[in-house]
PDB file of C-alpha atoms in Angstrom:
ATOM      1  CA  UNK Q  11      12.281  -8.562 -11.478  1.00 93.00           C
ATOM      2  CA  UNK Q  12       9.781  -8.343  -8.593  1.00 94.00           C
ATOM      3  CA  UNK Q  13      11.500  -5.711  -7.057  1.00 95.00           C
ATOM      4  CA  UNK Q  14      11.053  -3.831 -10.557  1.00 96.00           C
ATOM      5  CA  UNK Q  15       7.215  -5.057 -10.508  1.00 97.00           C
ATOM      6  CA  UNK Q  16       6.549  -3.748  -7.386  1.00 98.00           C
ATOM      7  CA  UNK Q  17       8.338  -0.575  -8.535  1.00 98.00           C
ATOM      8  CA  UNK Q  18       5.990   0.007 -11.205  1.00 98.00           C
ATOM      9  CA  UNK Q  19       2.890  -0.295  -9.493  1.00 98.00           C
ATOM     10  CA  UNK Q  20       3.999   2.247  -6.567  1.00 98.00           C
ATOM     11  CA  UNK Q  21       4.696   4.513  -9.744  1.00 97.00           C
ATOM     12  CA  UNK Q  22       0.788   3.786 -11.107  1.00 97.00           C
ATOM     13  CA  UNK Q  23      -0.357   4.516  -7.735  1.00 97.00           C
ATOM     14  CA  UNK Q  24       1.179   8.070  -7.472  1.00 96.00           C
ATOM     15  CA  UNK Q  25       0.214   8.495 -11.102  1.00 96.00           C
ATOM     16  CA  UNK Q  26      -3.448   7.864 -10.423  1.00 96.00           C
ATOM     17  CA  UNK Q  27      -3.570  10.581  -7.196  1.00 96.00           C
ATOM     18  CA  UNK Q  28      -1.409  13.248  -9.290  1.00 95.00           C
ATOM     19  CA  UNK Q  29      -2.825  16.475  -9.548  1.00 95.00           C
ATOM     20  CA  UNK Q  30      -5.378  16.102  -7.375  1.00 96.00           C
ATOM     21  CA  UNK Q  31      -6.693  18.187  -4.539  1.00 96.00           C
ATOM     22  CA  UNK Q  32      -7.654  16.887  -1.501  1.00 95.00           C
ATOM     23  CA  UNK Q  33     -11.305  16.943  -2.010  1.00 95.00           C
ATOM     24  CA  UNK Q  34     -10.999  14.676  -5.550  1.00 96.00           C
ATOM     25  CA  UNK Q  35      -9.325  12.020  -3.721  1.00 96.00           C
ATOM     26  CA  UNK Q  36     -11.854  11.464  -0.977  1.00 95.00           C
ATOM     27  CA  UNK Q  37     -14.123  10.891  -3.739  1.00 95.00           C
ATOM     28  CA  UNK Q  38     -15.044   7.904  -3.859  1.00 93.00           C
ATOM     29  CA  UNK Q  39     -16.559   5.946  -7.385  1.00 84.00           C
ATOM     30  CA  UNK Q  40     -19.316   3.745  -7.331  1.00 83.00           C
ATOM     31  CA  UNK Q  41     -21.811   3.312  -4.419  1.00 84.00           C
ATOM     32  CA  UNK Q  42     -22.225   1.263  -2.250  1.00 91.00           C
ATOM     33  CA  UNK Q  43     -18.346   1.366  -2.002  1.00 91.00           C
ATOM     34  CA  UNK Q  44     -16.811   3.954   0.066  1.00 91.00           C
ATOM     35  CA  UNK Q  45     -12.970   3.527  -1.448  1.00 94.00           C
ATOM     36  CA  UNK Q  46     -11.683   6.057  -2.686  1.00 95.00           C
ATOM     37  CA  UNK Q  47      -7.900   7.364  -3.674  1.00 96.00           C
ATOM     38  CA  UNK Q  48      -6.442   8.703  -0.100  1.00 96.00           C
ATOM     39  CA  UNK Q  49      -8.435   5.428   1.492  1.00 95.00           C
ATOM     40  CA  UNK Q  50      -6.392   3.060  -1.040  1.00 96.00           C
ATOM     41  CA  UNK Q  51      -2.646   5.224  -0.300  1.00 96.00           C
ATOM     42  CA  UNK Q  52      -3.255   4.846   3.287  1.00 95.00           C
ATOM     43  CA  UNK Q  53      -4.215   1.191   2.924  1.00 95.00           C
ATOM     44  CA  UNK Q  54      -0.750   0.533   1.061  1.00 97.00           C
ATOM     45  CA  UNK Q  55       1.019   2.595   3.640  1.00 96.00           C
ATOM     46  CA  UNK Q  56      -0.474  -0.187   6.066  1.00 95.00           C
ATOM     47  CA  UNK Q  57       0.349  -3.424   3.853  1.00 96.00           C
ATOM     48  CA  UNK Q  58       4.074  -1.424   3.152  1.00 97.00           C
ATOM     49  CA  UNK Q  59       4.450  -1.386   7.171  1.00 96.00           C
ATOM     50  CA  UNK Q  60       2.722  -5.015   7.442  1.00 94.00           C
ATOM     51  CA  UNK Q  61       4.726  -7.345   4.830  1.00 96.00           C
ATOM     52  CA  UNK Q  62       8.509  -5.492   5.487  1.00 97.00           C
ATOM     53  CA  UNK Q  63       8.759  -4.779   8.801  1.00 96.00           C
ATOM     54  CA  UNK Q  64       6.645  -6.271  11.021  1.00 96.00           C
ATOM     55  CA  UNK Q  65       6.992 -10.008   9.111  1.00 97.00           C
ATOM     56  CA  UNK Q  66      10.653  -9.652   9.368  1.00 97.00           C
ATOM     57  CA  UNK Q  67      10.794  -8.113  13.122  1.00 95.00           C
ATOM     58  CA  UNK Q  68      10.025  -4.943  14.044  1.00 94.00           C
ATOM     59  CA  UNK Q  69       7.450  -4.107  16.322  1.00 93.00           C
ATOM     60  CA  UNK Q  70       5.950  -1.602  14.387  1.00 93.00           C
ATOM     61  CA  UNK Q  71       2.337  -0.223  15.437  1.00 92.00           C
ATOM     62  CA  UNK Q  72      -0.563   0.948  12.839  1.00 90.00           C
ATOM     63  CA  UNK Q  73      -0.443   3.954  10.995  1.00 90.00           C
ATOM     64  CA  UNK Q  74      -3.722   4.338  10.856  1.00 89.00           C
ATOM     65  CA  UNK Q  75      -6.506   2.667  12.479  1.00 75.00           C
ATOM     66  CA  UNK Q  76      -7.724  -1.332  12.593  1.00 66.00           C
ATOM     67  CA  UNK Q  77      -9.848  -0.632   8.887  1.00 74.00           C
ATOM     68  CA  UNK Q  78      -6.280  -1.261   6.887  1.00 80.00           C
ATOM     69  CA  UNK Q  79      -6.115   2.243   6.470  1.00 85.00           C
ATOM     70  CA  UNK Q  80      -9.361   2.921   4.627  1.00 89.00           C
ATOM     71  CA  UNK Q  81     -10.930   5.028   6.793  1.00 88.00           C
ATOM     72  CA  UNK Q  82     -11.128   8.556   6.164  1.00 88.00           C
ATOM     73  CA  UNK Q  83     -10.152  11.418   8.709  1.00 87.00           C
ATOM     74  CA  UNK Q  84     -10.720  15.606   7.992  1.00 86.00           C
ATOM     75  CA  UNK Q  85      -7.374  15.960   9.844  1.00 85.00           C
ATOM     76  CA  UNK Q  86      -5.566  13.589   7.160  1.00 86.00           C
ATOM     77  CA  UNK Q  87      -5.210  14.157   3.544  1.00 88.00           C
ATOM     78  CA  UNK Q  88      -3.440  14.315  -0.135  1.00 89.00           C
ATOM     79  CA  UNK Q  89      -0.497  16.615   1.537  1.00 89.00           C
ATOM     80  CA  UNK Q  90       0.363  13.956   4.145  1.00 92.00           C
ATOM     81  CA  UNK Q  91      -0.744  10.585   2.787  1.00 94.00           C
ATOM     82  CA  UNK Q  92       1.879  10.062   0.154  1.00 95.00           C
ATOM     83  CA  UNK Q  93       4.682  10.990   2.502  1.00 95.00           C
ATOM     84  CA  UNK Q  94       3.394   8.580   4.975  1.00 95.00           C
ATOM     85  CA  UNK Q  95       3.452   6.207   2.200  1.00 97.00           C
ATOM     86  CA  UNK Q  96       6.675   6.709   1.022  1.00 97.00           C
ATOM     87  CA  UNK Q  97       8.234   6.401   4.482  1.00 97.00           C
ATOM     88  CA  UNK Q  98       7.018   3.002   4.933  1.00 97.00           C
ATOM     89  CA  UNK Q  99       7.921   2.359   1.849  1.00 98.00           C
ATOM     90  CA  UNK Q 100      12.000   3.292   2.212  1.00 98.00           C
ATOM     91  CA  UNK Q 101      11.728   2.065   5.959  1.00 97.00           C
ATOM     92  CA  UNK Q 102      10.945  -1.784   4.734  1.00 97.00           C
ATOM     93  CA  UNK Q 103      13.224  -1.236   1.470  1.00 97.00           C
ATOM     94  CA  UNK Q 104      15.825  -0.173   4.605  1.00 97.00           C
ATOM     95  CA  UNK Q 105      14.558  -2.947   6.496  1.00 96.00           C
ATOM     96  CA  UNK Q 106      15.010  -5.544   4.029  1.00 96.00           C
ATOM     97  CA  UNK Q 107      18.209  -4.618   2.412  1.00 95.00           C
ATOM     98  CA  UNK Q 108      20.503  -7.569   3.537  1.00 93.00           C
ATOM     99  CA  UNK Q 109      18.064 -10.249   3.836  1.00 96.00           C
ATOM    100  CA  UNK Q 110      18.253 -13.247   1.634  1.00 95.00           C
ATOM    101  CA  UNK Q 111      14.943 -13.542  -0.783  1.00 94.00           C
ATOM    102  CA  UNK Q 112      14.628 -17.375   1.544  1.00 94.00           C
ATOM    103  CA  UNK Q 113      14.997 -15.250   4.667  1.00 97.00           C
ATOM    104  CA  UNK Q 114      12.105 -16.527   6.637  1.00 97.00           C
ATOM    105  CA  UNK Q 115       9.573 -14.397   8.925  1.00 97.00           C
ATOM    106  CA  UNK Q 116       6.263 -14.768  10.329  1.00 96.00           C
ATOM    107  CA  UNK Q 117       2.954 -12.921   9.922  1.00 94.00           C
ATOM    108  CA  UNK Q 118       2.605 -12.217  13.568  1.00 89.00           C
ATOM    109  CA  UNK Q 119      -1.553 -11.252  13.660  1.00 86.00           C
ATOM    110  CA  UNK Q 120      -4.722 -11.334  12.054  1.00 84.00           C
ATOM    111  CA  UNK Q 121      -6.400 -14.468  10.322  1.00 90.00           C
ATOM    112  CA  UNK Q 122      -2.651 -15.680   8.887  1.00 90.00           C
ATOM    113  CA  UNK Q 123      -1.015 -15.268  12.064  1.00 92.00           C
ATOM    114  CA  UNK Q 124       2.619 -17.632  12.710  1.00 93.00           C
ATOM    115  CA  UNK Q 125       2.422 -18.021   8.555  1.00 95.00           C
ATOM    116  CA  UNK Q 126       6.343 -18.442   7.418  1.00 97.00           C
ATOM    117  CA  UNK Q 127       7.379 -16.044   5.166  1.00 96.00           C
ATOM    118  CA  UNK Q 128      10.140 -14.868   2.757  1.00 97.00           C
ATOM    119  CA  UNK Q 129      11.068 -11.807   1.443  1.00 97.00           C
ATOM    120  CA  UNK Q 130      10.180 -13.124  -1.897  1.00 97.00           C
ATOM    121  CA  UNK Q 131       6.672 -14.287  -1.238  1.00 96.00           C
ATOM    122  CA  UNK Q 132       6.269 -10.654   0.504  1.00 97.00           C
ATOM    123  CA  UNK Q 133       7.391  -9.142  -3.060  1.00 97.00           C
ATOM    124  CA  UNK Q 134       5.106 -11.631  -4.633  1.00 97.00           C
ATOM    125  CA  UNK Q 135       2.160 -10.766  -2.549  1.00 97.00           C
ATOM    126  CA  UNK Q 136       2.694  -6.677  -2.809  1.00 98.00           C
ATOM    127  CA  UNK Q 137       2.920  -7.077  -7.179  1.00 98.00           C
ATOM    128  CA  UNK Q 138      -0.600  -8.646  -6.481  1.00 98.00           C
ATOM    129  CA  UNK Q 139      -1.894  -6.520  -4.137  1.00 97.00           C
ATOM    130  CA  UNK Q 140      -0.986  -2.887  -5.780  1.00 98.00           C
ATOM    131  CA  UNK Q 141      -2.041  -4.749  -9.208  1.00 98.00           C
ATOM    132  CA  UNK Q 142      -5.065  -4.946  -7.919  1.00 97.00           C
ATOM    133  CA  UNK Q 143      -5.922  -1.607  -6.150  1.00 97.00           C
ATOM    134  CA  UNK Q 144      -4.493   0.029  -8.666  1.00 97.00           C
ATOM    135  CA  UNK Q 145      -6.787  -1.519 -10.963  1.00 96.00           C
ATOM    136  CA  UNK Q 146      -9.787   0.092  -8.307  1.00 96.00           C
ATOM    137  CA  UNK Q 147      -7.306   3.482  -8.944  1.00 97.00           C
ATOM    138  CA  UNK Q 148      -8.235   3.510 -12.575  1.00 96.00           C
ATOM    139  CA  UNK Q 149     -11.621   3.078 -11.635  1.00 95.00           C
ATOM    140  CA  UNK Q 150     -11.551   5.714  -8.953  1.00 96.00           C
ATOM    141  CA  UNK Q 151      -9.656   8.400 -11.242  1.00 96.00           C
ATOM    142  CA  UNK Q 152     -11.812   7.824 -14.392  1.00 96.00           C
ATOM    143  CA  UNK Q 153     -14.711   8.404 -12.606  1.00 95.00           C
ATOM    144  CA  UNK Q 154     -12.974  11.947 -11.005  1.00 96.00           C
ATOM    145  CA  UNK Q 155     -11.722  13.689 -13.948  1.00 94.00           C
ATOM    146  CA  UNK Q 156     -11.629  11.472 -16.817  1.00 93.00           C
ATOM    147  CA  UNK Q 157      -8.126  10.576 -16.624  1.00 89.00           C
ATOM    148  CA  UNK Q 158      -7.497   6.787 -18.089  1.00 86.00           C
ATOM    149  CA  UNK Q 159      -4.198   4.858 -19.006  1.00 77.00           C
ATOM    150  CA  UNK Q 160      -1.302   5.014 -16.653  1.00 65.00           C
TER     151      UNK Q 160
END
């Protein structure tokens, strides 16, 4: 079930940057906020590499920068994003494959550094957190083209 959860809201994600050029998707909605689409992808391309590989073991380092992904670059955009994303995305699915949903790991930086934690309470906190940037993706899209619903 969380596996399927989780499933879903990559699916809303990719829905919500769909047909979009580059340009849309660095748009960002509602000042003095500067998220936007490609800032939230890259973000989940961080938390992807964060909560199934480096918690359970591999020394894996940023894919972006020390903002969580947020920040913006002219050299990065729509075309490679995504692809990004989906690579950390099969790499901590790969990852993860045999390990027990009590398998324990550790956050190993940042303010909840040495907490203990199982695959299942990873799964848990990825529902949550594409739940909630996705609901920021409605927001984001709406305000580009219109585009509501999922």
């Amino acid at each position: 079930m969380l596996e399927g959860w989780l499933a879903f809201h990559r699916a809303t994600l990719e829905l919500k940057c769909a047909g979009l050029d580059d340009t849309q998707v660095r748009l960002a909605a509602a000042e003095p906020s500067s998220l936007t689409l490609l800032g939230l992808v890259q973000h989940l391309a961080e938390v992807e590499r964060n909560w199934f590989q480096r918690v359970f073991g591999l020394d894996v380092p940023p894919v972006y920068d020390a903002e969580g992904g947020y920040a913006l670059d002219p050299g990065r955009g729509i075309e490679e994003a995504p692809a990004v994303w989906r690579r950390k995305i099969a790499r901590g699915q790969e990852h993860c494959a045999g390990l027990s949903l009590d398998h324990v790991g550790r956050v190993t930086d940042g303010s909840m550094a040495g907490l203990r934690v199982s695959p299942r309470r990873a799964l848990i906190h990825l529902v949550e957190e594409y739940a909630r940037h996705n609901g920021h993706a409605d927001i984001l899209r709406e305000s580009i083209d219109g585009l509501t619903g999922t």
